[in-house]
């Protein structure tokens, strides 16, 4: 990494948790006269660059939206290529991630994936579970609404079994039943590809996230674009419902 993208502790306010909607693979490929799947394959290098940047800049967690609950509706061939690509990437990258101290977690309704992929996911999660340099969450067959409904179902079951009463449910307890429990909430959401929307990503976890939209298509994403997003994040005043004056006087710590 160049020194221009490596931050120093005092110079920037770093986000603790960054989430990325990796959009634009299909358009990138089309611009080159290739099939959409060519764009997905090229997107893997941008995934590597984003993990590298996050690790080298002490970001605690990076969550990448790889496959949404709605992506099953894409042409069968494209879904097949994406599944093969996840399998391939898991096989080829896990050793390196582990060597670099990265903890890998796959979040989403993974039960719908084939046995082979589920077994690879389980092995990769087990192998890396004690790593602490960076938590890399791959959101696969994930939807923000699914995550919220899933938490509700777990809580409802506990109430039914008498482990909890409905009055015990507060934001902290609810959060503990969501996919990214235990991690800081998302500070920064980056979306590539030029669209300005959240697309059913981390609805609960992004309540106070700063949003950064880039017109770059995902395969062109690299450390420099990531750094631009971090610079932009660092320049923002996060108020969490307080006034600017309160934040400036530092009398009231934001929650
Ligand atoms: C969105 O671009 C991208 C995806 C649905 C797939 C993302 C997958 C990768 C980057 C490859 C592998 C990643 C991992 C983590 C193993 P799009 O197809 O919607 O692009 P478009 O908007 O130009 O059509």
PDB file of C-alpha atoms and ligand atoms in Angstrom:
ATOM      1  CA  UNK A   1       0.000   0.000   0.000  1.00  0.00           C
ATOM      2  CA  UNK A   2       1.233   3.498  -0.767  1.00  0.00           C
ATOM      3  CA  UNK A   3       1.961   5.829   2.133  1.00  0.00           C
ATOM      4  CA  UNK A   4      -0.796   8.151   0.830  1.00  0.00           C
ATOM      5  CA  UNK A   5      -3.474   5.611   1.736  1.00  0.00           C
ATOM      6  CA  UNK A   6      -2.022   4.421   5.046  1.00  0.00           C
ATOM      7  CA  UNK A   7      -3.413   6.554   7.828  1.00  0.00           C
ATOM      8  CA  UNK A   8      -1.662   7.579  10.996  1.00  0.00           C
ATOM      9  CA  UNK A   9      -3.555   7.157  14.253  1.00  0.00           C
ATOM     10  CA  UNK A  10      -3.953  10.876  14.989  1.00  0.00           C
ATOM     11  CA  UNK A  11      -4.551  12.181  11.501  1.00  0.00           C
ATOM     12  CA  UNK A  12      -7.930  10.591  10.832  1.00  0.00           C
ATOM     13  CA  UNK A  13     -10.977   9.379  12.679  1.00  0.00           C
ATOM     14  CA  UNK A  14     -11.156   5.822  11.430  1.00  0.00           C
ATOM     15  CA  UNK A  15     -14.472   4.000  11.184  1.00  0.00           C
ATOM     16  CA  UNK A  16     -14.537   0.896  13.381  1.00  0.00           C
ATOM     17  CA  UNK A  17     -16.911  -0.976  11.111  1.00  0.00           C
ATOM     18  CA  UNK A  18     -17.254  -0.470   7.362  1.00  0.00           C
ATOM     19  CA  UNK A  19     -19.933  -2.102   5.224  1.00  0.00           C
ATOM     20  CA  UNK A  20     -19.739  -2.204   1.438  1.00  0.00           C
ATOM     21  CA  UNK A  21     -22.373  -2.760  -1.252  1.00  0.00           C
ATOM     22  CA  UNK A  22     -20.202  -4.015  -4.097  1.00  0.00           C
ATOM     23  CA  UNK A  23     -22.188  -2.879  -7.112  1.00  0.00           C
ATOM     24  CA  UNK A  24     -21.342  -2.508 -10.780  1.00  0.00           C
ATOM     25  CA  UNK A  25     -19.724  -5.802 -11.786  1.00  0.00           C
ATOM     26  CA  UNK A  26     -22.209  -6.408 -14.604  1.00  0.00           C
ATOM     27  CA  UNK A  27     -21.853  -2.911 -16.074  1.00  0.00           C
ATOM     28  CA  UNK A  28     -18.062  -3.082 -15.803  1.00  0.00           C
ATOM     29  CA  UNK A  29     -18.061  -6.291 -17.847  1.00  0.00           C
ATOM     30  CA  UNK A  30     -20.546  -4.922 -20.398  1.00  0.00           C
ATOM     31  CA  UNK A  31     -18.351  -1.859 -20.967  1.00  0.00           C
ATOM     32  CA  UNK A  32     -15.593  -4.295 -21.910  1.00  0.00           C
ATOM     33  CA  UNK A  33     -17.879  -6.289 -24.208  1.00  0.00           C
ATOM     34  CA  UNK A  34     -17.801  -9.305 -21.862  1.00  0.00           C
ATOM     35  CA  UNK A  35     -20.384 -11.396 -20.017  1.00  0.00           C
ATOM     36  CA  UNK A  36     -21.613 -10.148 -16.603  1.00  0.00           C
ATOM     37  CA  UNK A  37     -19.913 -13.073 -14.913  1.00  0.00           C
ATOM     38  CA  UNK A  38     -16.544 -11.737 -16.088  1.00  0.00           C
ATOM     39  CA  UNK A  39     -17.260  -8.686 -13.918  1.00  0.00           C
ATOM     40  CA  UNK A  40     -17.950 -10.836 -10.841  1.00  0.00           C
ATOM     41  CA  UNK A  41     -14.646 -12.649 -11.329  1.00  0.00           C
ATOM     42  CA  UNK A  42     -12.818  -9.321 -11.694  1.00  0.00           C
ATOM     43  CA  UNK A  43     -14.554  -8.134  -8.506  1.00  0.00           C
ATOM     44  CA  UNK A  44     -12.575 -10.618  -6.423  1.00  0.00           C
ATOM     45  CA  UNK A  45      -9.416  -8.472  -6.758  1.00  0.00           C
ATOM     46  CA  UNK A  46     -11.339  -5.475  -5.385  1.00  0.00           C
ATOM     47  CA  UNK A  47     -12.455  -7.655  -2.449  1.00  0.00           C
ATOM     48  CA  UNK A  48      -8.781  -8.408  -1.741  1.00  0.00           C
ATOM     49  CA  UNK A  49      -7.899  -4.704  -1.922  1.00  0.00           C
ATOM     50  CA  UNK A  50     -10.675  -3.759   0.499  1.00  0.00           C
ATOM     51  CA  UNK A  51      -9.613  -6.429   3.018  1.00  0.00           C
ATOM     52  CA  UNK A  52      -5.996  -5.283   2.747  1.00  0.00           C
ATOM     53  CA  UNK A  53      -6.932  -1.640   3.343  1.00  0.00           C
ATOM     54  CA  UNK A  54      -9.174  -2.493   6.301  1.00  0.00           C
ATOM     55  CA  UNK A  55      -6.519  -4.649   7.947  1.00  0.00           C
ATOM     56  CA  UNK A  56      -3.676  -2.214   7.414  1.00  0.00           C
ATOM     57  CA  UNK A  57      -5.719   0.667   8.809  1.00  0.00           C
ATOM     58  CA  UNK A  58      -6.947  -1.072  11.954  1.00  0.00           C
ATOM     59  CA  UNK A  59     -10.601  -1.161  10.956  1.00  0.00           C
ATOM     60  CA  UNK A  60     -12.176  -3.706  13.298  1.00  0.00           C
ATOM     61  CA  UNK A  61     -14.859  -5.107  11.001  1.00  0.00           C
ATOM     62  CA  UNK A  62     -15.566  -5.134   7.268  1.00  0.00           C
ATOM     63  CA  UNK A  63     -18.904  -6.431   6.005  1.00  0.00           C
ATOM     64  CA  UNK A  64     -19.288  -7.111   2.277  1.00  0.00           C
ATOM     65  CA  UNK A  65     -22.647  -7.646   0.561  1.00  0.00           C
ATOM     66  CA  UNK A  66     -21.846 -10.576  -1.732  1.00  0.00           C
ATOM     67  CA  UNK A  67     -25.287 -12.043  -2.441  1.00  0.00           C
ATOM     68  CA  UNK A  68     -28.649 -10.697  -1.403  1.00  0.00           C
ATOM     69  CA  UNK A  69     -31.794 -12.666  -0.588  1.00  0.00           C
ATOM     70  CA  UNK A  70     -33.160 -11.229  -3.852  1.00  0.00           C
ATOM     71  CA  UNK A  71     -30.183 -12.255  -6.045  1.00  0.00           C
ATOM     72  CA  UNK A  72     -31.634 -15.786  -6.472  1.00  0.00           C
ATOM     73  CA  UNK A  73     -33.974 -14.182  -9.036  1.00  0.00           C
ATOM     74  CA  UNK A  74     -31.043 -13.511 -11.389  1.00  0.00           C
ATOM     75  CA  UNK A  75     -30.542 -15.794 -14.430  1.00  0.00           C
ATOM     76  CA  UNK A  76     -29.738 -19.342 -13.298  1.00  0.00           C
ATOM     77  CA  UNK A  77     -26.375 -19.297 -15.043  1.00  0.00           C
ATOM     78  CA  UNK A  78     -25.265 -16.125 -13.222  1.00  0.00           C
ATOM     79  CA  UNK A  79     -26.345 -17.535  -9.839  1.00  0.00           C
ATOM     80  CA  UNK A  80     -24.388 -20.720 -10.635  1.00  0.00           C
ATOM     81  CA  UNK A  81     -21.250 -18.754 -11.505  1.00  0.00           C
ATOM     82  CA  UNK A  82     -21.547 -16.723  -8.288  1.00  0.00           C
ATOM     83  CA  UNK A  83     -21.873 -19.909  -6.193  1.00  0.00           C
ATOM     84  CA  UNK A  84     -18.847 -21.432  -7.956  1.00  0.00           C
ATOM     85  CA  UNK A  85     -16.939 -18.206  -7.357  1.00  0.00           C
ATOM     86  CA  UNK A  86     -17.724 -18.166  -3.619  1.00  0.00           C
ATOM     87  CA  UNK A  87     -16.586 -21.797  -3.417  1.00  0.00           C
ATOM     88  CA  UNK A  88     -13.389 -21.039  -5.307  1.00  0.00           C
ATOM     89  CA  UNK A  89     -12.618 -17.927  -3.270  1.00  0.00           C
ATOM     90  CA  UNK A  90     -13.226 -19.764   0.011  1.00  0.00           C
ATOM     91  CA  UNK A  91     -10.855 -22.525  -1.090  1.00  0.00           C
ATOM     92  CA  UNK A  92      -8.142 -20.228  -2.378  1.00  0.00           C
ATOM     93  CA  UNK A  93      -8.202 -17.315   0.093  1.00  0.00           C
ATOM     94  CA  UNK A  94      -8.871 -18.789   3.528  1.00  0.00           C
ATOM     95  CA  UNK A  95      -5.271 -19.809   4.257  1.00  0.00           C
ATOM     96  CA  UNK A  96      -4.046 -16.311   3.440  1.00  0.00           C
ATOM     97  CA  UNK A  97      -6.802 -14.676   5.496  1.00  0.00           C
ATOM     98  CA  UNK A  98      -5.908 -16.904   8.425  1.00  0.00           C
ATOM     99  CA  UNK A  99      -2.201 -16.110   8.086  1.00  0.00           C
ATOM    100  CA  UNK A 100      -3.084 -12.410   8.199  1.00  0.00           C
ATOM    101  CA  UNK A 101      -5.148 -12.764  11.360  1.00  0.00           C
ATOM    102  CA  UNK A 102      -8.513 -12.226   9.680  1.00  0.00           C
ATOM    103  CA  UNK A 103     -11.599 -13.815  11.210  1.00  0.00           C
ATOM    104  CA  UNK A 104     -14.068 -14.831   8.495  1.00  0.00           C
ATOM    105  CA  UNK A 105     -17.791 -15.025   9.147  1.00  0.00           C
ATOM    106  CA  UNK A 106     -20.528 -15.676   6.614  1.00  0.00           C
ATOM    107  CA  UNK A 107     -23.769 -14.001   7.618  1.00  0.00           C
ATOM    108  CA  UNK A 108     -27.145 -14.714   6.090  1.00  0.00           C
ATOM    109  CA  UNK A 109     -29.476 -17.628   5.541  1.00  0.00           C
ATOM    110  CA  UNK A 110     -26.741 -20.032   4.446  1.00  0.00           C
ATOM    111  CA  UNK A 111     -28.996 -23.102   4.750  1.00  0.00           C
ATOM    112  CA  UNK A 112     -30.042 -22.571   1.127  1.00  0.00           C
ATOM    113  CA  UNK A 113     -26.496 -23.094  -0.176  1.00  0.00           C
ATOM    114  CA  UNK A 114     -25.342 -26.554  -1.267  1.00  0.00           C
ATOM    115  CA  UNK A 115     -23.764 -28.939   1.284  1.00  0.00           C
ATOM    116  CA  UNK A 116     -20.291 -28.484  -0.221  1.00  0.00           C
ATOM    117  CA  UNK A 117     -20.381 -24.698   0.174  1.00  0.00           C
ATOM    118  CA  UNK A 118     -21.895 -24.892   3.686  1.00  0.00           C
ATOM    119  CA  UNK A 119     -19.148 -27.288   4.746  1.00  0.00           C
ATOM    120  CA  UNK A 120     -16.436 -24.965   3.335  1.00  0.00           C
ATOM    121  CA  UNK A 121     -18.013 -22.016   5.164  1.00  0.00           C
ATOM    122  CA  UNK A 122     -18.089 -23.937   8.451  1.00  0.00           C
ATOM    123  CA  UNK A 123     -14.444 -25.005   8.064  1.00  0.00           C
ATOM    124  CA  UNK A 124     -13.296 -21.468   7.223  1.00  0.00           C
ATOM    125  CA  UNK A 125     -15.183 -19.985  10.179  1.00  0.00           C
ATOM    126  CA  UNK A 126     -13.746 -22.604  12.538  1.00  0.00           C
ATOM    127  CA  UNK A 127     -10.192 -22.159  11.271  1.00  0.00           C
ATOM    128  CA  UNK A 128     -10.247 -18.376  11.704  1.00  0.00           C
ATOM    129  CA  UNK A 129     -12.467 -18.018  14.782  1.00  0.00           C
ATOM    130  CA  UNK A 130      -9.704 -16.881  17.145  1.00  0.00           C
ATOM    131  CA  UNK A 131      -8.197 -14.273  14.809  1.00  0.00           C
ATOM    132  CA  UNK A 132      -8.472 -10.668  15.872  1.00  0.00           C
ATOM    133  CA  UNK A 133      -6.777  -8.423  13.283  1.00  0.00           C
ATOM    134  CA  UNK A 134     -10.037  -7.890  11.362  1.00  0.00           C
ATOM    135  CA  UNK A 135     -13.486  -9.467  11.306  1.00  0.00           C
ATOM    136  CA  UNK A 136     -14.497 -10.007   7.679  1.00  0.00           C
ATOM    137  CA  UNK A 137     -18.211 -10.663   7.293  1.00  0.00           C
ATOM    138  CA  UNK A 138     -19.429 -11.911   3.960  1.00  0.00           C
ATOM    139  CA  UNK A 139     -23.164 -11.303   3.688  1.00  0.00           C
ATOM    140  CA  UNK A 140     -24.503 -14.125   1.537  1.00  0.00           C
ATOM    141  CA  UNK A 141     -28.198 -14.860   0.995  1.00  0.00           C
ATOM    142  CA  UNK A 142     -28.546 -11.919   3.315  1.00  0.00           C
ATOM    143  CA  UNK A 143     -31.288  -9.329   3.645  1.00  0.00           C
ATOM    144  CA  UNK A 144     -31.695  -6.693   6.343  1.00  0.00           C
ATOM    145  CA  UNK A 145     -35.370  -7.581   6.748  1.00  0.00           C
ATOM    146  CA  UNK A 146     -34.478 -11.286   7.048  1.00  0.00           C
ATOM    147  CA  UNK A 147     -31.984 -10.423   9.793  1.00  0.00           C
ATOM    148  CA  UNK A 148     -34.636  -8.499  11.771  1.00  0.00           C
ATOM    149  CA  UNK A 149     -37.280 -11.208  11.322  1.00  0.00           C
ATOM    150  CA  UNK A 150     -34.746 -13.861  12.319  1.00  0.00           C
ATOM    151  CA  UNK A 151     -33.940 -11.976  15.545  1.00  0.00           C
ATOM    152  CA  UNK A 152     -37.687 -11.649  16.266  1.00  0.00           C
ATOM    153  CA  UNK A 153     -38.183 -15.386  15.781  1.00  0.00           C
ATOM    154  CA  UNK A 154     -35.345 -16.241  18.186  1.00  0.00           C
ATOM    155  CA  UNK A 155     -36.692 -13.845  20.814  1.00  0.00           C
ATOM    156  CA  UNK A 156     -40.274 -15.060  20.387  1.00  0.00           C
ATOM    157  CA  UNK A 157     -39.097 -18.662  20.877  1.00  0.00           C
ATOM    158  CA  UNK A 158     -37.326 -17.665  24.107  1.00  0.00           C
ATOM    159  CA  UNK A 159     -40.439 -15.893  25.358  1.00  0.00           C
ATOM    160  CA  UNK A 160     -42.514 -18.971  24.516  1.00  0.00           C
ATOM    161  CA  UNK A 161     -40.094 -21.225  26.413  1.00  0.00           C
ATOM    162  CA  UNK A 162     -40.287 -18.908  29.424  1.00  0.00           C
ATOM    163  CA  UNK A 163     -36.584 -17.925  29.202  1.00  0.00           C
ATOM    164  CA  UNK A 164     -37.538 -14.260  28.697  1.00  0.00           C
ATOM    165  CA  UNK A 165     -40.512 -12.025  29.182  1.00  0.00           C
ATOM    166  CA  UNK A 166     -41.527  -9.629  26.399  1.00  0.00           C
ATOM    167  CA  UNK A 167     -40.663  -6.668  28.649  1.00  0.00           C
ATOM    168  CA  UNK A 168     -37.009  -7.821  28.785  1.00  0.00           C
ATOM    169  CA  UNK A 169     -36.604  -7.106  25.078  1.00  0.00           C
ATOM    170  CA  UNK A 170     -34.734  -3.871  24.546  1.00  0.00           C
ATOM    171  CA  UNK A 171     -32.382  -2.620  21.829  1.00  0.00           C
ATOM    172  CA  UNK A 172     -29.330  -4.284  23.405  1.00  0.00           C
ATOM    173  CA  UNK A 173     -31.001  -7.678  23.662  1.00  0.00           C
ATOM    174  CA  UNK A 174     -32.464  -7.367  20.186  1.00  0.00           C
ATOM    175  CA  UNK A 175     -29.027  -6.537  18.787  1.00  0.00           C
ATOM    176  CA  UNK A 176     -27.587  -9.647  20.432  1.00  0.00           C
ATOM    177  CA  UNK A 177     -29.889 -11.745  18.254  1.00  0.00           C
ATOM    178  CA  UNK A 178     -28.876 -10.170  14.935  1.00  0.00           C
ATOM    179  CA  UNK A 179     -26.223 -11.512  12.557  1.00  0.00           C
ATOM    180  CA  UNK A 180     -23.467  -9.074  13.477  1.00  0.00           C
ATOM    181  CA  UNK A 181     -23.898  -9.241  17.246  1.00  0.00           C
ATOM    182  CA  UNK A 182     -20.793  -8.440  19.225  1.00  0.00           C
ATOM    183  CA  UNK A 183     -19.393  -6.072  16.596  1.00  0.00           C
ATOM    184  CA  UNK A 184     -19.487  -2.277  16.674  1.00  0.00           C
ATOM    185  CA  UNK A 185     -22.414  -0.902  14.718  1.00  0.00           C
ATOM    186  CA  UNK A 186     -21.669   0.167  11.154  1.00  0.00           C
ATOM    187  CA  UNK A 187     -19.931   3.569  11.063  1.00  0.00           C
ATOM    188  CA  UNK A 188     -19.502   3.854   7.313  1.00  0.00           C
ATOM    189  CA  UNK A 189     -21.415   2.379   4.394  1.00  0.00           C
ATOM    190  CA  UNK A 190     -19.754   2.528   0.992  1.00  0.00           C
ATOM    191  CA  UNK A 191     -21.730   1.755  -2.147  1.00  0.00           C
ATOM    192  CA  UNK A 192     -20.032   1.604  -5.526  1.00  0.00           C
ATOM    193  CA  UNK A 193     -21.747   1.689  -8.921  1.00  0.00           C
ATOM    194  CA  UNK A 194     -23.375   5.116  -8.697  1.00  0.00           C
ATOM    195  CA  UNK A 195     -26.752   4.240  -7.170  1.00  0.00           C
ATOM    196  CA  UNK A 196     -27.844   5.910  -3.951  1.00  0.00           C
ATOM    197  CA  UNK A 197     -29.774   3.273  -2.055  1.00  0.00           C
ATOM    198  CA  UNK A 198     -29.393   0.732   0.732  1.00  0.00           C
ATOM    199  CA  UNK A 199     -30.960  -2.269  -1.054  1.00  0.00           C
ATOM    200  CA  UNK A 200     -32.093  -4.164   2.059  1.00  0.00           C
ATOM    201  CA  UNK A 201     -28.537  -4.394   3.445  1.00  0.00           C
ATOM    202  CA  UNK A 202     -27.839  -3.939   7.178  1.00  0.00           C
ATOM    203  CA  UNK A 203     -31.027  -2.073   8.085  1.00  0.00           C
ATOM    204  CA  UNK A 204     -30.701  -2.460  11.859  1.00  0.00           C
ATOM    205  CA  UNK A 205     -26.936  -2.000  12.040  1.00  0.00           C
ATOM    206  CA  UNK A 206     -26.772   1.131   9.846  1.00  0.00           C
ATOM    207  CA  UNK A 207     -29.063   3.312  11.943  1.00  0.00           C
ATOM    208  CA  UNK A 208     -26.315   5.928  12.380  1.00  0.00           C
ATOM    209  CA  UNK A 209     -23.939   4.997   9.572  1.00  0.00           C
ATOM    210  CA  UNK A 210     -22.403   7.678   7.404  1.00  0.00           C
ATOM    211  CA  UNK A 211     -23.107   6.947   3.739  1.00  0.00           C
ATOM    212  CA  UNK A 212     -20.550   7.243   0.933  1.00  0.00           C
ATOM    213  CA  UNK A 213     -21.596   6.680  -2.663  1.00  0.00           C
ATOM    214  CA  UNK A 214     -18.959   6.199  -5.332  1.00  0.00           C
ATOM    215  CA  UNK A 215     -19.523   6.156  -9.081  1.00  0.00           C
ATOM    216  CA  UNK A 216     -16.670   3.656  -9.502  1.00  0.00           C
ATOM    217  CA  UNK A 217     -17.824   0.227 -10.628  1.00  0.00           C
ATOM    218  CA  UNK A 218     -16.848  -2.466  -8.112  1.00  0.00           C
ATOM    219  CA  UNK A 219     -13.967  -4.080 -10.080  1.00  0.00           C
ATOM    220  CA  UNK A 220     -12.316  -0.624 -10.170  1.00  0.00           C
ATOM    221  CA  UNK A 221     -12.571  -0.205  -6.394  1.00  0.00           C
ATOM    222  CA  UNK A 222      -9.197  -0.121  -4.682  1.00  0.00           C
ATOM    223  CA  UNK A 223      -7.325   1.272  -1.671  1.00  0.00           C
ATOM    224  CA  UNK A 224      -7.521   4.802  -3.079  1.00  0.00           C
ATOM    225  CA  UNK A 225     -11.312   4.819  -3.353  1.00  0.00           C
ATOM    226  CA  UNK A 226     -11.550   3.237   0.117  1.00  0.00           C
ATOM    227  CA  UNK A 227      -9.261   5.972   1.435  1.00  0.00           C
ATOM    228  CA  UNK A 228     -11.390   8.714  -0.167  1.00  0.00           C
ATOM    229  CA  UNK A 229     -14.401   7.283   1.659  1.00  0.00           C
ATOM    230  CA  UNK A 230     -12.469   7.255   4.949  1.00  0.00           C
ATOM    231  CA  UNK A 231     -11.290  10.853   4.428  1.00  0.00           C
ATOM    232  CA  UNK A 232     -14.882  11.885   3.781  1.00  0.00           C
ATOM    233  CA  UNK A 233     -16.057   9.981   6.883  1.00  0.00           C
ATOM    234  CA  UNK A 234     -13.352  11.584   8.979  1.00  0.00           C
ATOM    235  CA  UNK A 235     -14.483  15.082   7.953  1.00  0.00           C
ATOM    236  CA  UNK A 236     -18.086  14.566   9.085  1.00  0.00           C
ATOM    237  CA  UNK A 237     -19.530  15.623  12.400  1.00  0.00           C
ATOM    238  CA  UNK A 238     -21.499  12.691  13.796  1.00  0.00           C
ATOM    239  CA  UNK A 239     -24.165  14.031  16.101  1.00  0.00           C
ATOM    240  CA  UNK A 240     -26.245  10.965  17.089  1.00  0.00           C
ATOM    241  CA  UNK A 241     -29.244  13.197  17.766  1.00  0.00           C
ATOM    242  CA  UNK A 242     -27.302  15.830  19.718  1.00  0.00           C
ATOM    243  CA  UNK A 243     -26.651  19.382  18.564  1.00  0.00           C
ATOM    244  CA  UNK A 244     -23.428  20.452  16.912  1.00  0.00           C
ATOM    245  CA  UNK A 245     -22.712  22.718  19.891  1.00  0.00           C
ATOM    246  CA  UNK A 246     -23.065  19.834  22.334  1.00  0.00           C
ATOM    247  CA  UNK A 247     -20.655  17.725  20.324  1.00  0.00           C
ATOM    248  CA  UNK A 248     -18.160  20.585  20.052  1.00  0.00           C
ATOM    249  CA  UNK A 249     -18.273  21.298  23.782  1.00  0.00           C
ATOM    250  CA  UNK A 250     -17.817  17.559  24.424  1.00  0.00           C
ATOM    251  CA  UNK A 251     -20.018  17.920  27.473  1.00  0.00           C
ATOM    252  CA  UNK A 252     -22.326  15.140  26.391  1.00  0.00           C
ATOM    253  CA  UNK A 253     -20.705  12.011  25.052  1.00  0.00           C
ATOM    254  CA  UNK A 254     -22.614  10.617  22.035  1.00  0.00           C
ATOM    255  CA  UNK A 255     -24.092   7.188  22.718  1.00  0.00           C
TER     256      UNK A 255
HETATM  257  C1  LIG B   1     -23.224  -6.599  -7.779  1.00  0.00           C
HETATM  258  O1  LIG B   1     -22.912  -6.171  -9.083  1.00  0.00           O
HETATM  259  C2  LIG B   1     -22.355  -7.698  -7.357  1.00  0.00           C
HETATM  260  C3  LIG B   1     -22.776  -8.919  -6.903  1.00  0.00           C
HETATM  261  C4  LIG B   1     -24.192  -9.293  -6.803  1.00  0.00           C
HETATM  262  C5  LIG B   1     -21.817  -9.990  -6.557  1.00  0.00           C
HETATM  263  C6  LIG B   1     -20.599  -9.585  -5.787  1.00  0.00           C
HETATM  264  C7  LIG B   1     -19.571 -10.661  -5.911  1.00  0.00           C
HETATM  265  C8  LIG B   1     -18.249 -10.465  -5.990  1.00  0.00           C
HETATM  266  C9  LIG B   1     -17.603  -9.157  -5.929  1.00  0.00           C
HETATM  267  C10 LIG B   1     -17.338 -11.630  -6.196  1.00  0.00           C
HETATM  268  C11 LIG B   1     -16.902 -12.449  -5.064  1.00  0.00           C
HETATM  269  C12 LIG B   1     -17.016 -11.945  -3.709  1.00  0.00           C
HETATM  270  C13 LIG B   1     -16.754 -12.630  -2.584  1.00  0.00           C
HETATM  271  C14 LIG B   1     -16.875 -11.961  -1.284  1.00  0.00           C
HETATM  272  C15 LIG B   1     -16.354 -14.039  -2.572  1.00  0.00           C
HETATM  273  P1  LIG B   1     -24.048  -6.269 -10.194  1.00  0.00           P
HETATM  274  O2  LIG B   1     -23.952  -7.597 -10.840  1.00  0.00           O
HETATM  275  O3  LIG B   1     -25.373  -5.955  -9.605  1.00  0.00           O
HETATM  276  O4  LIG B   1     -23.600  -5.150 -11.197  1.00  0.00           O
HETATM  277  P2  LIG B   1     -24.531  -4.245 -12.131  1.00  0.00           P
HETATM  278  O5  LIG B   1     -25.283  -3.316 -11.214  1.00  0.00           O
HETATM  279  O6  LIG B   1     -23.541  -3.528 -12.973  1.00  0.00           O
HETATM  280  O7  LIG B   1     -25.422  -5.151 -12.905  1.00  0.00           O
END
